[in-house]
XYZ file of C-alpha atoms in Angstrom:
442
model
C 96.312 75.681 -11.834
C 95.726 71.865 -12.790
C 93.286 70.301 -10.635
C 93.268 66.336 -9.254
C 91.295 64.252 -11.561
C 89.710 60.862 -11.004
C 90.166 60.949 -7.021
C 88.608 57.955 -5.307
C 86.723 59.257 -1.881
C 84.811 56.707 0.433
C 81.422 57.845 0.833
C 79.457 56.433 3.526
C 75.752 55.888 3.499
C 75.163 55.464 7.039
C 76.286 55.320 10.146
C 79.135 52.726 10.952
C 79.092 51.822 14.651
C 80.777 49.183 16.721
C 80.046 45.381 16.188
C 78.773 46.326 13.066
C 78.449 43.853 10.035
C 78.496 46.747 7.484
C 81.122 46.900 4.795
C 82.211 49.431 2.060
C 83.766 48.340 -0.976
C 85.916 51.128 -2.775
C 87.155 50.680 -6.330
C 90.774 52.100 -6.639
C 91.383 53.269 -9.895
C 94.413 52.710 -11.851
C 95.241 57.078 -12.840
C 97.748 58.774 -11.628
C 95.533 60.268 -8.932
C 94.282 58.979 -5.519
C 92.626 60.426 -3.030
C 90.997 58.817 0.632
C 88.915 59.599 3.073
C 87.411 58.177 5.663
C 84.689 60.046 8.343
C 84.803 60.206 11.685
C 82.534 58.032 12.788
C 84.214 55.242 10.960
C 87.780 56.190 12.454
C 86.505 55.730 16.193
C 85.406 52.478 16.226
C 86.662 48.605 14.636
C 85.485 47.701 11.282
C 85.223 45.746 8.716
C 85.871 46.340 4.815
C 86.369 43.953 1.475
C 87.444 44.554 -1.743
C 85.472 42.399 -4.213
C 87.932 42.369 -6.709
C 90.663 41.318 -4.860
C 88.358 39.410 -1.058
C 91.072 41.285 0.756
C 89.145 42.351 4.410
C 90.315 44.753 6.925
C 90.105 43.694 10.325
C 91.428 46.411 12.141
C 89.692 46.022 15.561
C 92.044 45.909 19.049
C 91.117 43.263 20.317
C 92.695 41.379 23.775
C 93.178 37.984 22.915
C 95.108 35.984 25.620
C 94.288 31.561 26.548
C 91.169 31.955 29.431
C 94.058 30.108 31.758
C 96.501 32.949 31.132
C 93.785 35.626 31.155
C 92.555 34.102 35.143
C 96.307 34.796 36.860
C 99.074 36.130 34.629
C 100.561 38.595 32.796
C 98.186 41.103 31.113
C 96.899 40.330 27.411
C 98.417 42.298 24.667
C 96.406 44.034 22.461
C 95.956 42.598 18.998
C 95.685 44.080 15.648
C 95.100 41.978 12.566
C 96.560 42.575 9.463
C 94.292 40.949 6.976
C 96.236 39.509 3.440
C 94.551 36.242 3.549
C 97.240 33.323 3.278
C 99.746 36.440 4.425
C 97.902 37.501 7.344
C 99.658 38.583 10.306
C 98.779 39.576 13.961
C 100.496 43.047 16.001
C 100.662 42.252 19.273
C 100.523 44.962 21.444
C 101.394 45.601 25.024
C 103.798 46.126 27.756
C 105.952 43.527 29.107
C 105.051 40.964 25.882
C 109.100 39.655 25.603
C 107.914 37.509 29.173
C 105.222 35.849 27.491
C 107.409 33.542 25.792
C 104.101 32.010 23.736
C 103.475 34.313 21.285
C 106.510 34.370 19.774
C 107.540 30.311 19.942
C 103.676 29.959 18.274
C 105.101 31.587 15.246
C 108.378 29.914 14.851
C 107.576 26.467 12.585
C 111.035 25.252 12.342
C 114.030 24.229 14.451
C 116.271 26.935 13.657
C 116.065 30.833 14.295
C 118.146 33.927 13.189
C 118.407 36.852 15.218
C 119.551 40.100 13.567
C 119.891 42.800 15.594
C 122.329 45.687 16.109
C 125.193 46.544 18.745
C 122.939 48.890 20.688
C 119.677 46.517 20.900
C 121.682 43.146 21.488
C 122.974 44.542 25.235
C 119.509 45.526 26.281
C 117.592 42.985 24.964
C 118.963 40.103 22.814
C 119.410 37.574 25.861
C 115.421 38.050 27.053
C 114.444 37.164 22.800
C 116.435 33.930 23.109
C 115.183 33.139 26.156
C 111.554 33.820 25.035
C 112.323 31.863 21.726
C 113.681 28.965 23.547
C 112.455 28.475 27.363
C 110.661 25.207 27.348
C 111.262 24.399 23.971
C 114.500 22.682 24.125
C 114.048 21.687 19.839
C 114.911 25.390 19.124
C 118.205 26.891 18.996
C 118.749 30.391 18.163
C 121.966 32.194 16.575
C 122.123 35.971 15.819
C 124.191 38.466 14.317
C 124.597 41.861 15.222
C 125.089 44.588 13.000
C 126.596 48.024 13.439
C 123.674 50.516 14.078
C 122.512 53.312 11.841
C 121.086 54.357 8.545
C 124.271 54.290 6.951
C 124.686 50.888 7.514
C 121.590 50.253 5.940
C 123.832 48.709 2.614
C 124.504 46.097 0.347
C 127.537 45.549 2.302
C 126.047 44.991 5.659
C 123.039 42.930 4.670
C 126.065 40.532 3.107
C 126.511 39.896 6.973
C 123.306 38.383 7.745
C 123.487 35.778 4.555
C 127.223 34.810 5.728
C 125.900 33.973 9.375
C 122.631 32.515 7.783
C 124.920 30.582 5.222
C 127.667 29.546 7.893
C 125.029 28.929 10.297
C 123.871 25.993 7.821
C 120.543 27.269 8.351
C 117.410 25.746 6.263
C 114.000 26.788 4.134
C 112.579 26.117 7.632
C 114.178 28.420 10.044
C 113.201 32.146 11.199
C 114.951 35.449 10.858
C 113.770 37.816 14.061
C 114.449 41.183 13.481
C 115.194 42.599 16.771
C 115.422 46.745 16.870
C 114.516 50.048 14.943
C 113.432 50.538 11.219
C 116.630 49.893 9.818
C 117.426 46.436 11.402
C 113.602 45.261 10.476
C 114.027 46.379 6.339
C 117.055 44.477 6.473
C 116.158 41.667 8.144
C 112.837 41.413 6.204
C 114.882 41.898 3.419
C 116.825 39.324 4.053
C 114.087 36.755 4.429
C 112.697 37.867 1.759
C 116.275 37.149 -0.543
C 117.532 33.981 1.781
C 116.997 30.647 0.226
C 114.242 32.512 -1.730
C 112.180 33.740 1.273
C 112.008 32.147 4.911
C 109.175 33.118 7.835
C 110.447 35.905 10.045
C 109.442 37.640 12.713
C 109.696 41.813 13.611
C 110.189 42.973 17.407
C 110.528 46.774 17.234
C 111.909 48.463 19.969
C 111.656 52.189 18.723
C 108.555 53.915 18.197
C 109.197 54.824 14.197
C 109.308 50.905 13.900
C 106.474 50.202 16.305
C 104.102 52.367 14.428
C 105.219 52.531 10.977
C 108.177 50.353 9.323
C 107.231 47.055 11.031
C 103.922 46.853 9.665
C 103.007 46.255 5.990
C 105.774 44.216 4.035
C 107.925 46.833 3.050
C 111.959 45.773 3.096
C 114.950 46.906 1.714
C 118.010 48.870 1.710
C 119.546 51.681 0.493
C 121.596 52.930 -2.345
C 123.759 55.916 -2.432
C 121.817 57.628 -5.046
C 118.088 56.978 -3.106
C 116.778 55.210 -0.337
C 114.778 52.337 -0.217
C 115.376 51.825 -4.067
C 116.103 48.159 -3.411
C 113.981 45.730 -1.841
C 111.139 43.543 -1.412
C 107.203 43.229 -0.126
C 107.368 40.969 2.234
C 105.275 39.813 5.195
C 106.467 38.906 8.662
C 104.776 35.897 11.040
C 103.685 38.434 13.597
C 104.769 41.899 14.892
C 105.397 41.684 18.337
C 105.780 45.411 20.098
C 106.793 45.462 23.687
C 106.289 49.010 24.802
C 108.895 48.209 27.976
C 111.527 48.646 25.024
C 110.666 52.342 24.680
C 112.247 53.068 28.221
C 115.435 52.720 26.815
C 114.835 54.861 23.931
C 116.912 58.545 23.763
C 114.591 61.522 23.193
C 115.931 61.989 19.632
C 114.482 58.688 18.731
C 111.030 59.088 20.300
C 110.593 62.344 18.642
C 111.256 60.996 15.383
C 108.937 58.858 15.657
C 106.454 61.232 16.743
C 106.579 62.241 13.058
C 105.261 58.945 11.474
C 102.152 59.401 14.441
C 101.343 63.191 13.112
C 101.402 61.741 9.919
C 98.321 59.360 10.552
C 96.151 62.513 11.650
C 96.975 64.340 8.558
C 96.023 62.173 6.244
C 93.396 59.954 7.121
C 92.250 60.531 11.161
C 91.132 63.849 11.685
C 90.014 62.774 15.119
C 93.466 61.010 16.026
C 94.971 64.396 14.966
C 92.859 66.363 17.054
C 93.820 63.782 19.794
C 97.744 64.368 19.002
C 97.131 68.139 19.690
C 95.849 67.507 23.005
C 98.407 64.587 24.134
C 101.422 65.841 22.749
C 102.505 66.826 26.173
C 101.802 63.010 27.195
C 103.650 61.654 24.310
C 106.803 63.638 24.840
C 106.985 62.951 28.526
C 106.419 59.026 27.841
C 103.360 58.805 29.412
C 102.873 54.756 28.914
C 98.911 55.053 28.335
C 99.225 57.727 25.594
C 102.087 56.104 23.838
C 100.127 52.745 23.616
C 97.398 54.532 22.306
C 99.196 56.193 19.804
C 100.867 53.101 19.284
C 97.499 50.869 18.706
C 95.810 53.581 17.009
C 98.976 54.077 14.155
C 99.182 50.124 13.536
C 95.150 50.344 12.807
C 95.641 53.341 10.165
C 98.693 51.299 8.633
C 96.900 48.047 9.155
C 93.249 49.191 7.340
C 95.879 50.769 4.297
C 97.868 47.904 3.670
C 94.998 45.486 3.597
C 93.614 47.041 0.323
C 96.868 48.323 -1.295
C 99.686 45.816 -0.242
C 101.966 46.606 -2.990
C 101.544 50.676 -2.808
C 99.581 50.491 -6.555
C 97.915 53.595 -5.190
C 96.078 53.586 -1.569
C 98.827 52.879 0.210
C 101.156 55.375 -1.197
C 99.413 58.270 0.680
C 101.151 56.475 3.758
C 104.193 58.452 2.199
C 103.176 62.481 3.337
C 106.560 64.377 3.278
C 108.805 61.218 2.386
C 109.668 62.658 -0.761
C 110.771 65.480 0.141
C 112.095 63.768 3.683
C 113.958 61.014 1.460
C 115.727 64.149 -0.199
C 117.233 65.063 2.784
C 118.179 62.157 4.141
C 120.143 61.142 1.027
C 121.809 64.697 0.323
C 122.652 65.465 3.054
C 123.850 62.036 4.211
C 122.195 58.905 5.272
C 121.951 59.498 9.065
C 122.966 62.805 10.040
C 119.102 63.702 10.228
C 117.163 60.633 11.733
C 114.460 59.523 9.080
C 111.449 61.068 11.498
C 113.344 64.273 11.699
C 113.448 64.632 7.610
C 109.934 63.160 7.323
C 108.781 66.478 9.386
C 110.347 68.477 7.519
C 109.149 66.919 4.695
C 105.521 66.992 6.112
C 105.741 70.940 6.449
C 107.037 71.119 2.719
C 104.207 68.892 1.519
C 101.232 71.152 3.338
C 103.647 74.406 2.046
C 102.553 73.331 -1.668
C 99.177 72.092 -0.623
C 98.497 75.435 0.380
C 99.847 77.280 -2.490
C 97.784 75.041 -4.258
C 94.875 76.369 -3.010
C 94.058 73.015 -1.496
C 93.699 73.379 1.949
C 92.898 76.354 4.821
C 95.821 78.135 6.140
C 94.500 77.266 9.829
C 96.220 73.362 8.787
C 99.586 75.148 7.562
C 99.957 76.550 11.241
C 98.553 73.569 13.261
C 101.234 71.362 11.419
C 103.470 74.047 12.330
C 102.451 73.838 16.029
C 101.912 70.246 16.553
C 105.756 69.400 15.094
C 107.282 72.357 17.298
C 105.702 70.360 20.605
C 107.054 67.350 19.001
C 109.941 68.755 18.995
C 110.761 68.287 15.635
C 112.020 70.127 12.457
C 110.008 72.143 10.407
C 112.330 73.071 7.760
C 114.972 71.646 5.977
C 118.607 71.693 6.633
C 120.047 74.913 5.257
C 122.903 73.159 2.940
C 119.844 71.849 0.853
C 119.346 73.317 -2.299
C 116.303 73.373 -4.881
C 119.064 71.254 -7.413
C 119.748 68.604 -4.725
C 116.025 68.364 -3.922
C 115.204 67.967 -7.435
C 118.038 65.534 -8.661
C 117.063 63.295 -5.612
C 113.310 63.471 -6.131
C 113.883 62.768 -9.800
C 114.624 58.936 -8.836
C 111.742 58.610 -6.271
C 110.045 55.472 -6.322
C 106.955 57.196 -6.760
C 108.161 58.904 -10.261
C 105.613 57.111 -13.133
C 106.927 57.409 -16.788
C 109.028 60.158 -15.880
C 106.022 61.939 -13.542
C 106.819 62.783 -10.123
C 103.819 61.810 -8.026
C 103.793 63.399 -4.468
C 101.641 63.185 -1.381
C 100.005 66.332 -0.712
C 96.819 67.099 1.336
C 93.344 68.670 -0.052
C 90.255 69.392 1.426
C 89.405 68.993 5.230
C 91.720 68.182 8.046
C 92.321 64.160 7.623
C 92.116 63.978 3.793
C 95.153 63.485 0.842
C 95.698 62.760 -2.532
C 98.366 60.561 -4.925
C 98.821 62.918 -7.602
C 100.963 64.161 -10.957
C 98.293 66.141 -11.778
C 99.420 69.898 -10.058
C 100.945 72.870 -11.347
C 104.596 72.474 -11.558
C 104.985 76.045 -10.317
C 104.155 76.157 -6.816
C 106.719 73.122 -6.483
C 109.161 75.550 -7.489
C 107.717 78.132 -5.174
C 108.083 75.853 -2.065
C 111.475 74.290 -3.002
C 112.620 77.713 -3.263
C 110.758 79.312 -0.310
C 112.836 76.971 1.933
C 116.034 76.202 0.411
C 118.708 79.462 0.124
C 119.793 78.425 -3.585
């Protein structure tokens, strides 16, 4: 059985606590093998960390940051998490009721003109309180918006032509703002289309599911999809600011909270032992809608994603572990048809396929195989995939992964202690084959 070579760890010499000025510089190496851990101790509290190499500095600390005036009588102050990328750094705010505090969006809007994209569910619910937020007392700014059908398999070439005609029609400039109003799928193709419009304009994400709120709306990543893959075209690009309004989750279905659910287990698995541990406890909370747990999990996912994409922007290997069970999720989702399984619901899967080979591996405790198990079932999510998968469609799909190096396919898979992962080639090609074929009938 091949073993993971040149895995990067984080050591830590001492004792990180709050407020404190300590920093720890990791080297990320350029194999084909990454690995990351960080210890408990250091996941509880805000920090600080810079790359030399690079000066890029997490500042992942949750901080309320409101004007004294607004803080004396007023709505409450959102929560803010930084993501540090120097000239690209962004805030998350963070907080219920944020769409009536019209000033943290209009601070982030530098021209005259803004685009709203947004779908045919979102625009109903919530597409008149965005343009009033973008434009009360600011009479300079007018808004248009398109709305787009809503779903993953509208997440094409096709469709995104729709936001460029209105842009284009719209006779918009290098100056305006796209605002990507709804779930994952209207904020990669939004972002995507900022990215591609006039050669990049400023825009702005306001994600109103919890998948988005904790995962897709943070970090750059854009795109669409192709029928062969998903995600295989896009872009890394930043928004202005991230502005989550946990109001919009009371007009989320179940479905879509669940999936979401998945990205939030994810975190624990990975990198946060102690937010895992949490997750076990809470799931109850979480599934019921309880509004303190959900902003917790909320705050606590956009930290993880924040502290990852500050040192690896452009997924050359840190951030990649961000990815447990997409491979095999992504499989799913394009054989057996963009949409039929929501993304979260073939991510858990995917998750429970990923810790199948870890353990056959020899990597990990079985005790990890059944919490997975256990924590998804509350979650009420999948933990297999759908039974008209097959090893051939897994493989044929997973063969044009954007993780595949020089014809390698790299995958996600956890080793060692609850809260630890590695970015690998390097394992035996046979248990692969033993978990492809341990859940798929032919």
């Amino acid at each position: 059985m091949a073993s993971t070579a040149n895995a990067l760890s984080l050591p830590i010499a001492r004792k990180i606590t709050a407020g404190s000025s300590d920093r720890i510089v990791p080297r990320l190496p350029s194999s084909s093998s990454v690995s990351f851990r960080l210890p408990a101790e250091l996941k509880r509290v805000g920090f600080s960390v810079t790359n030399r190499a690079t000066q890029l500095r997490i500042c992942a600390s949750a901080t309320p940051v409101m004007d004294k005036a607004a803080s004396e009588v007023g709505p409450k102050a959102p929560t803010i998490v930084n993501v540090d990328l120097e000239d690209r750094s962004y805030p998350i705010y963070i907080g219920s009721g944020l769409l009536d505090q019209p000033e943290l969006l209009q601070r982030h809007v530098h021209g005259k003109r803004v685009l709203i994209v947004t779908n045919e569910k979102i625009a109903p619910l919530y597409l008149d309180k965005v343009t009033h937020a973008l434009t009360v007392g600011n009479p300079n700014v007018s808004v248009d918006h398109v709305i787009l059908p809503d779903g993953e398999k509208y997440k094409n070439m096709d469709v995104l032509m729709k936001v460029f005609d209105k842009a284009i029609e719209s006779r918009l400039d290098r100056r305006c703002t796209f605002v990507a109003l709804g779930g994952g799928v209207i904020g990669d193709m939004c972002g995507y289309a900022a990215a591609s419009f006039l050669r990049g304009v400023n825009f702005i994400q306001i994600p109103t599911t919890v998948m988005s709120q904790v995962d897709s709306s943070v970090g750059g990543k854009t795109g669409i999809n192709h029928r062969l893959g998903k995600n295989l075209i896009g872009a890394f690009y930043q928004p202005q600011c991230v502005l989550i309004d946990t109001d919009t989750l009371n007009t989320l279905p179940d479905r879509e909270l669940a999936s979401g659910l998945a990205e939030v287990i994810k975190y624990g698995l990975i990198r946060d032992a102690y937010f895992f541990e949490w997750q076990e406890k809470n799931m109850p909370a979480l599934t019921s809608r309880d509004p303190a747990a959900l902003a917790y999990a909320i705050k606590r996912s956009c930290e993880n994603k924040a502290e990852v994409v500050s040192l690896d922007e452009k997924e050359s290997g840190l951030r990649a572990t961000l990815n447990l069970g997409h491979t095999f999720g992504h499989a799913i989702e394009t054989g057996f048809g963009y949409g039929v399984w929501l993304h979260g619901e073939a991510v858990a899967a995917g998750i429970v396929m990923a810790v199948d080979m870890s353990y056959r591996l020899g990597w990990i405790d079985e005790s990890i195989v059944v919490r997975v198990q256990n924590i998804l079932k509350q979650a009420k999510l999948p933990t297999a995939p759908p039974e008209t998968m097959t090893v051939e469609m897994f493989k044929s799909v997973m063969a044009v992964d954007k993780k595949v190096a020089d014809g390698l396919l790299r995958l996600i898979l956890l080793k060692g202690p609850l809260g630890n992962c590695v970015f690998t080639g390097d394992y035996d090609r046979k248990a692969l084959d033993e978990t492809l074929h341990s859940f798929c009938k032919s």
